[in-house]
Amino acid sequence: MFATTIISVFLATLLSSVSAQNLTTGALGNATVVTNNPPGAVYLATLPTTEFNNPSDPRGNVKGSIVATASPNGIGVSFAVSFSNLPTSGGPFVYHIHDQPVPEDGNCNSTLAHLDPFIRGETPVCNSTLPQTCQVGDLSGKHGKIESDPFVATYTDDFATTVNGLGSFFGNRSFVIHFANKTRITCANFALSGSTATNASCPPNSTASATASNPAQFTGAGTKSTASMALLLGVIALAILL
Ligand SMILES: *[C@@H]1O[C@H](CO)[C@@H](O)[C@H](O)[C@H]1NC(C)=O
Ligand SMILES: *[C@@H]1O[C@H](CO)[C@@H](O)[C@H](O)[C@H]1NC(C)=O
Ligand SMILES: *[C@@H]1O[C@H](CO)[C@@H](O)[C@H](O)[C@H]1NC(C)=O
Ligand SMILES: *[C@@H]1O[C@H](CO)[C@@H](O)[C@H](O)[C@H]1NC(C)=O
Ligand SMILES: *[C@@H]1O[C@H](CO)[C@@H](O)[C@H](O)[C@H]1NC(C)=O
Ligand SMILES: *[C@@H]1O[C@H](CO)[C@@H](O)[C@H](O)[C@H]1NC(C)=O
Ligand SMILES: *[C@@H]1O[C@H](CO)[C@@H](O)[C@H](O)[C@H]1NC(C)=O
Ligand SMILES: *[C@@H]1O[C@H](CO)[C@@H](O)[C@H](O)[C@H]1NC(C)=O
């Protein structure tokens, strides 16, 4: 009972000091910049014609795609985002890379939470001036919400990766568009669609891979909450010892 109280107090102090600065860092630290993306690999996610949130909407599904291309210098991934035919109310819409792919039945709920290999969580919201402190998958948090129709945006995200094996790899995952209230509107899977790299004259630089390989082991959706809880308990234990 007493121990519980102490833990609560420490936890409250910890959380309030974090929110006072509005600076959140993942339980595993800030997101790391990936510098060894195989140049030119292109991943494409195209929205389906089938509606998810409102199957009887005569306007049909949101149209569009995300094309994600590894940067020529291997640092980060360039995103070309294009959406149209968005709902006429309920915005501004947000979109994220989600942890799991969309299953064949098209259920966007099955994509689970945002891609978050550093276990940062959704709240407080991402501060886009410090993108390393945001969830890797929080594309609209880092790069802007959907506030127009059509909506077109291009940007480079330094934290997403096309290196299969890293936790921040998105090539086997999905993205989801949400209403402002987080209800899921539609979703699509990323898949490798080709490469802009002409040939072996520009080989992927694999020497830098050691620096960013740690998050890989923390990706599984199932292990995420366990790892997070273990870490939290560790932090609390440390706080008590100090
Ligand atoms: C975001 O971070 C910047 C730079 O640290 C800071 O000045 C600003 O107040 C932060 N914004 C919010 C909403 O926390
Ligand atoms: C920090 O977040 C709190 C609660 O979300 C908010 O009230 C406050 O204005 C934020 N501070 C800054 C500097 O943005
Ligand atoms: C995370 O990044 C922020 C902003 O640069 C920095 O203030 C903070 O110390 C970093 N946290 C860790 C654990 O590296
Ligand atoms: C979220 O917003 C949409 C669009 O306004 C609405 O249809 C839906 O019912 C809302 N969901 C919740 C849980 O309030
Ligand atoms: C998806 O989740 C929303 C919100 O919890 C729920 O209203 C909806 O029925 C779910 N849809 C499916 C197909 O599971
Ligand atoms: C996606 O790939 C990453 C990195 O290889 C892996 O850790 C993760 O388990 C994979 N996710 C799915 C849903 O297959
Ligand atoms: C690969 O690049 C080299 C040098 O840029 C060029 O000479 C060669 O024709 C290219 N090969 C292919 C298959 O594109
Ligand atoms: C590969 O990356 C390493 C570390 O970033 C760098 O030192 C090296 O020059 C790079 N090699 C090539 C061929 O780009």
mmCIF file of C-alpha atoms in Angstrom, residues 25-208:
data_model
loop_
_atom_site.group_PDB
_atom_site.id
_atom_site.type_symbol
_atom_site.label_atom_id
_atom_site.label_comp_id
_atom_site.label_asym_id
_atom_site.label_seq_id
_atom_site.Cartn_x
_atom_site.Cartn_y
_atom_site.Cartn_z
ATOM 1 C CA THR A 25 10.905 11.087 -25.643
ATOM 2 C CA GLY A 26 10.267 7.471 -26.436
ATOM 3 C CA ALA A 27 10.919 5.025 -23.615
ATOM 4 C CA LEU A 28 13.783 3.837 -25.826
ATOM 5 C CA GLY A 29 14.967 7.398 -26.503
ATOM 6 C CA ASN A 30 14.547 9.756 -29.423
ATOM 7 C CA ALA A 31 14.026 8.314 -32.880
ATOM 8 C CA THR A 32 17.310 7.785 -34.709
ATOM 9 C CA VAL A 33 18.112 9.112 -38.165
ATOM 10 C CA VAL A 34 18.619 6.204 -40.529
ATOM 11 C CA THR A 35 21.592 6.862 -42.804
ATOM 12 C CA ASN A 36 21.894 3.603 -44.723
ATOM 13 C CA ASN A 37 18.607 3.357 -46.603
ATOM 14 C CA PRO A 38 19.206 1.444 -49.836
ATOM 15 C CA PRO A 39 19.048 4.385 -52.278
ATOM 16 C CA GLY A 40 16.122 4.477 -54.647
ATOM 17 C CA ALA A 41 13.938 1.702 -53.231
ATOM 18 C CA VAL A 42 10.332 2.761 -53.881
ATOM 19 C CA TYR A 43 7.399 1.698 -51.708
ATOM 20 C CA LEU A 44 3.847 2.434 -52.831
ATOM 21 C CA ALA A 45 0.594 2.369 -50.870
ATOM 22 C CA THR A 46 -2.583 3.024 -52.877
ATOM 23 C CA LEU A 47 -5.978 3.483 -51.239
ATOM 24 C CA PRO A 48 -8.615 0.897 -52.183
ATOM 25 C CA THR A 49 -11.902 1.803 -53.886
ATOM 26 C CA THR A 50 -13.753 -0.045 -51.132
ATOM 27 C CA GLU A 51 -14.865 2.211 -48.288
ATOM 28 C CA PHE A 52 -14.139 1.243 -44.698
ATOM 29 C CA ASN A 53 -15.710 3.823 -42.388
ATOM 30 C CA ASN A 54 -18.895 4.575 -44.307
ATOM 31 C CA PRO A 55 -19.588 1.852 -46.895
ATOM 32 C CA SER A 56 -22.867 3.468 -47.998
ATOM 33 C CA ASP A 57 -21.312 6.852 -48.789
ATOM 34 C CA PRO A 58 -22.200 7.527 -52.444
ATOM 35 C CA ARG A 59 -19.125 9.748 -52.811
ATOM 36 C CA GLY A 60 -16.942 6.663 -52.692
ATOM 37 C CA ASN A 61 -13.670 6.187 -50.881
ATOM 38 C CA VAL A 62 -10.880 8.706 -50.424
ATOM 39 C CA LYS A 63 -8.582 8.431 -53.437
ATOM 40 C CA GLY A 64 -4.841 8.604 -53.411
ATOM 41 C CA SER A 65 -1.527 7.132 -52.488
ATOM 42 C CA ILE A 66 1.752 7.536 -50.697
ATOM 43 C CA VAL A 67 4.933 6.954 -52.668
ATOM 44 C CA ALA A 68 7.966 6.568 -50.430
ATOM 45 C CA THR A 69 11.429 6.584 -51.969
ATOM 46 C CA ALA A 70 14.685 6.118 -50.104
ATOM 47 C CA SER A 71 16.813 9.240 -50.415
ATOM 48 C CA PRO A 72 19.704 9.128 -52.911
ATOM 49 C CA ASN A 73 22.193 9.756 -50.084
ATOM 50 C CA GLY A 74 20.663 7.006 -47.951
ATOM 51 C CA ILE A 75 19.528 9.463 -45.264
ATOM 52 C CA GLY A 76 15.797 9.298 -44.712
ATOM 53 C CA VAL A 77 12.933 8.585 -47.047
ATOM 54 C CA SER A 78 11.172 10.988 -49.389
ATOM 55 C CA PHE A 79 7.350 10.845 -49.174
ATOM 56 C CA ALA A 80 5.011 12.001 -51.931
ATOM 57 C CA VAL A 81 1.500 12.117 -50.497
ATOM 58 C CA SER A 82 -1.596 12.700 -52.618
ATOM 59 C CA PHE A 83 -5.192 12.400 -51.362
ATOM 60 C CA SER A 84 -8.536 13.593 -52.744
ATOM 61 C CA ASN A 85 -12.283 13.001 -52.373
ATOM 62 C CA LEU A 86 -11.910 13.379 -48.612
ATOM 63 C CA PRO A 87 -14.974 13.521 -46.333
ATOM 64 C CA THR A 88 -16.629 16.945 -46.364
ATOM 65 C CA SER A 89 -16.570 17.231 -42.574
ATOM 66 C CA GLY A 90 -14.697 15.841 -39.586
ATOM 67 C CA GLY A 91 -11.266 17.241 -40.436
ATOM 68 C CA PRO A 92 -8.538 18.261 -40.273
ATOM 69 C CA PHE A 93 -7.645 14.676 -41.088
ATOM 70 C CA VAL A 94 -4.516 13.007 -39.821
ATOM 71 C CA TYR A 95 -2.576 10.051 -41.193
ATOM 72 C CA HIS A 96 0.053 7.738 -39.851
ATOM 73 C CA ILE A 97 2.085 4.669 -40.660
ATOM 74 C CA HIS A 98 0.565 1.858 -38.618
ATOM 75 C CA ASP A 99 2.283 -1.128 -37.080
ATOM 76 C CA GLN A 100 0.492 -3.943 -38.881
ATOM 77 C CA PRO A 101 -0.609 -4.408 -42.484
ATOM 78 C CA VAL A 102 -4.276 -4.280 -43.510
ATOM 79 C CA PRO A 103 -5.647 -7.829 -43.716
ATOM 80 C CA GLU A 104 -7.543 -9.046 -46.769
ATOM 81 C CA ASP A 105 -10.897 -8.083 -45.271
ATOM 82 C CA GLY A 106 -9.803 -4.427 -45.391
ATOM 83 C CA ASN A 107 -10.394 -3.795 -41.678
ATOM 84 C CA CYS A 108 -8.345 -0.691 -40.821
ATOM 85 C CA ASN A 109 -8.745 -1.475 -37.118
ATOM 86 C CA SER A 110 -6.503 -4.507 -37.612
ATOM 87 C CA THR A 111 -3.523 -2.280 -38.376
ATOM 88 C CA LEU A 112 -3.298 -1.655 -34.618
ATOM 89 C CA ALA A 113 -1.373 1.393 -33.340
ATOM 90 C CA HIS A 114 1.046 3.796 -34.995
ATOM 91 C CA LEU A 115 4.522 2.653 -35.959
ATOM 92 C CA ASP A 116 6.344 3.490 -32.719
ATOM 93 C CA PRO A 117 9.569 1.501 -32.321
ATOM 94 C CA PHE A 118 10.867 3.861 -29.620
ATOM 95 C CA ILE A 119 7.687 3.417 -27.565
ATOM 96 C CA ARG A 120 6.809 7.073 -27.335
ATOM 97 C CA GLY A 121 3.028 6.819 -27.286
ATOM 98 C CA GLU A 122 0.453 9.150 -28.842
ATOM 99 C CA THR A 123 0.235 11.787 -26.126
ATOM 100 C CA PRO A 124 1.176 14.534 -25.735
ATOM 101 C CA VAL A 125 0.891 15.338 -29.415
ATOM 102 C CA CYS A 126 3.974 15.497 -31.561
ATOM 103 C CA ASN A 127 5.874 18.790 -31.604
ATOM 104 C CA SER A 128 6.898 19.050 -35.250
ATOM 105 C CA THR A 129 9.866 21.270 -34.452
ATOM 106 C CA LEU A 130 11.411 18.279 -32.641
ATOM 107 C CA PRO A 131 10.519 15.403 -34.991
ATOM 108 C CA GLN A 132 12.950 13.009 -33.317
ATOM 109 C CA THR A 133 10.692 13.125 -30.261
ATOM 110 C CA CYS A 134 7.624 12.037 -32.268
ATOM 111 C CA GLN A 135 6.406 8.575 -33.132
ATOM 112 C CA VAL A 136 8.202 7.380 -36.263
ATOM 113 C CA GLY A 137 4.848 6.659 -37.900
ATOM 114 C CA ASP A 138 3.227 10.015 -37.052
ATOM 115 C CA LEU A 139 3.550 11.513 -40.527
ATOM 116 C CA SER A 140 0.887 14.213 -40.114
ATOM 117 C CA GLY A 141 2.218 15.131 -36.664
ATOM 118 C CA LYS A 142 5.682 15.730 -38.086
ATOM 119 C CA HIS A 143 4.803 17.013 -41.562
ATOM 120 C CA GLY A 144 1.315 18.503 -41.369
ATOM 121 C CA LYS A 145 -2.333 17.500 -41.258
ATOM 122 C CA ILE A 146 -4.605 17.087 -44.278
ATOM 123 C CA GLU A 147 -6.264 20.499 -44.542
ATOM 124 C CA SER A 148 -7.233 20.665 -48.209
ATOM 125 C CA ASP A 149 -8.902 18.524 -50.857
ATOM 126 C CA PRO A 150 -7.067 17.593 -52.949
ATOM 127 C CA PHE A 151 -4.137 17.354 -50.551
ATOM 128 C CA VAL A 152 -0.617 17.042 -51.892
ATOM 129 C CA ALA A 153 2.582 17.045 -49.853
ATOM 130 C CA THR A 154 6.168 16.022 -50.350
ATOM 131 C CA TYR A 155 8.762 15.835 -47.625
ATOM 132 C CA THR A 156 11.676 13.813 -46.351
ATOM 133 C CA ASP A 157 11.339 11.934 -43.097
ATOM 134 C CA ASP A 158 14.711 11.095 -41.562
ATOM 135 C CA PHE A 159 13.397 8.438 -39.190
ATOM 136 C CA ALA A 160 11.384 6.091 -41.390
ATOM 137 C CA THR A 161 13.498 3.493 -43.126
ATOM 138 C CA THR A 162 13.532 1.142 -46.094
ATOM 139 C CA VAL A 163 16.063 -1.099 -44.350
ATOM 140 C CA ASN A 164 14.177 -4.331 -43.747
ATOM 141 C CA GLY A 165 15.091 -5.508 -40.262
ATOM 142 C CA LEU A 166 14.960 -2.153 -38.478
ATOM 143 C CA GLY A 167 11.974 -1.396 -36.244
ATOM 144 C CA SER A 168 11.306 1.775 -38.216
ATOM 145 C CA PHE A 169 10.955 -0.215 -41.465
ATOM 146 C CA PHE A 170 7.528 0.520 -42.987
ATOM 147 C CA GLY A 171 7.683 -1.552 -46.179
ATOM 148 C CA ASN A 172 5.640 -4.394 -44.652
ATOM 149 C CA ARG A 173 3.133 -2.117 -42.905
ATOM 150 C CA SER A 174 0.264 0.255 -43.742
ATOM 151 C CA PHE A 175 -0.969 3.809 -43.414
ATOM 152 C CA VAL A 176 -4.330 4.970 -42.088
ATOM 153 C CA ILE A 177 -6.239 8.245 -42.628
ATOM 154 C CA HIS A 178 -8.298 9.335 -39.602
ATOM 155 C CA PHE A 179 -10.950 11.932 -38.800
ATOM 156 C CA ALA A 180 -9.770 14.572 -36.321
ATOM 157 C CA ASN A 181 -11.466 12.490 -33.621
ATOM 158 C CA LYS A 182 -9.221 9.517 -34.567
ATOM 159 C CA THR A 183 -11.963 7.367 -36.116
ATOM 160 C CA ARG A 184 -10.340 5.493 -39.011
ATOM 161 C CA ILE A 185 -11.511 6.451 -42.510
ATOM 162 C CA THR A 186 -9.425 4.324 -44.858
ATOM 163 C CA CYS A 187 -6.114 2.498 -45.048
ATOM 164 C CA ALA A 188 -3.657 0.855 -47.456
ATOM 165 C CA ASN A 189 -0.590 -1.357 -47.387
ATOM 166 C CA PHE A 190 2.886 -0.374 -48.487
ATOM 167 C CA ALA A 191 4.565 -2.695 -50.961
ATOM 168 C CA LEU A 192 7.860 -2.544 -52.798
ATOM 169 C CA SER A 193 7.091 -1.214 -56.246
ATOM 170 C CA GLY A 194 10.542 -0.847 -57.746
ATOM 171 C CA SER A 195 13.680 1.196 -57.598
ATOM 172 C CA THR A 196 14.797 4.494 -59.020
ATOM 173 C CA ALA A 197 18.434 3.499 -58.561
ATOM 174 C CA THR A 198 19.708 2.826 -62.083
ATOM 175 C CA ASN A 199 22.109 0.013 -61.292
ATOM 176 C CA ALA A 200 24.992 -1.241 -59.214
ATOM 177 C CA SER A 201 27.052 1.871 -59.897
ATOM 178 C CA CYS A 202 25.357 3.237 -56.779
ATOM 179 C CA PRO A 203 25.404 0.324 -54.310
ATOM 180 C CA PRO A 204 23.649 0.585 -50.969
ATOM 181 C CA ASN A 205 26.096 1.676 -48.328
ATOM 182 C CA SER A 206 25.917 -1.020 -45.703
ATOM 183 C CA THR A 207 28.802 0.157 -43.543
ATOM 184 C CA ALA A 208 26.549 2.471 -41.547
#
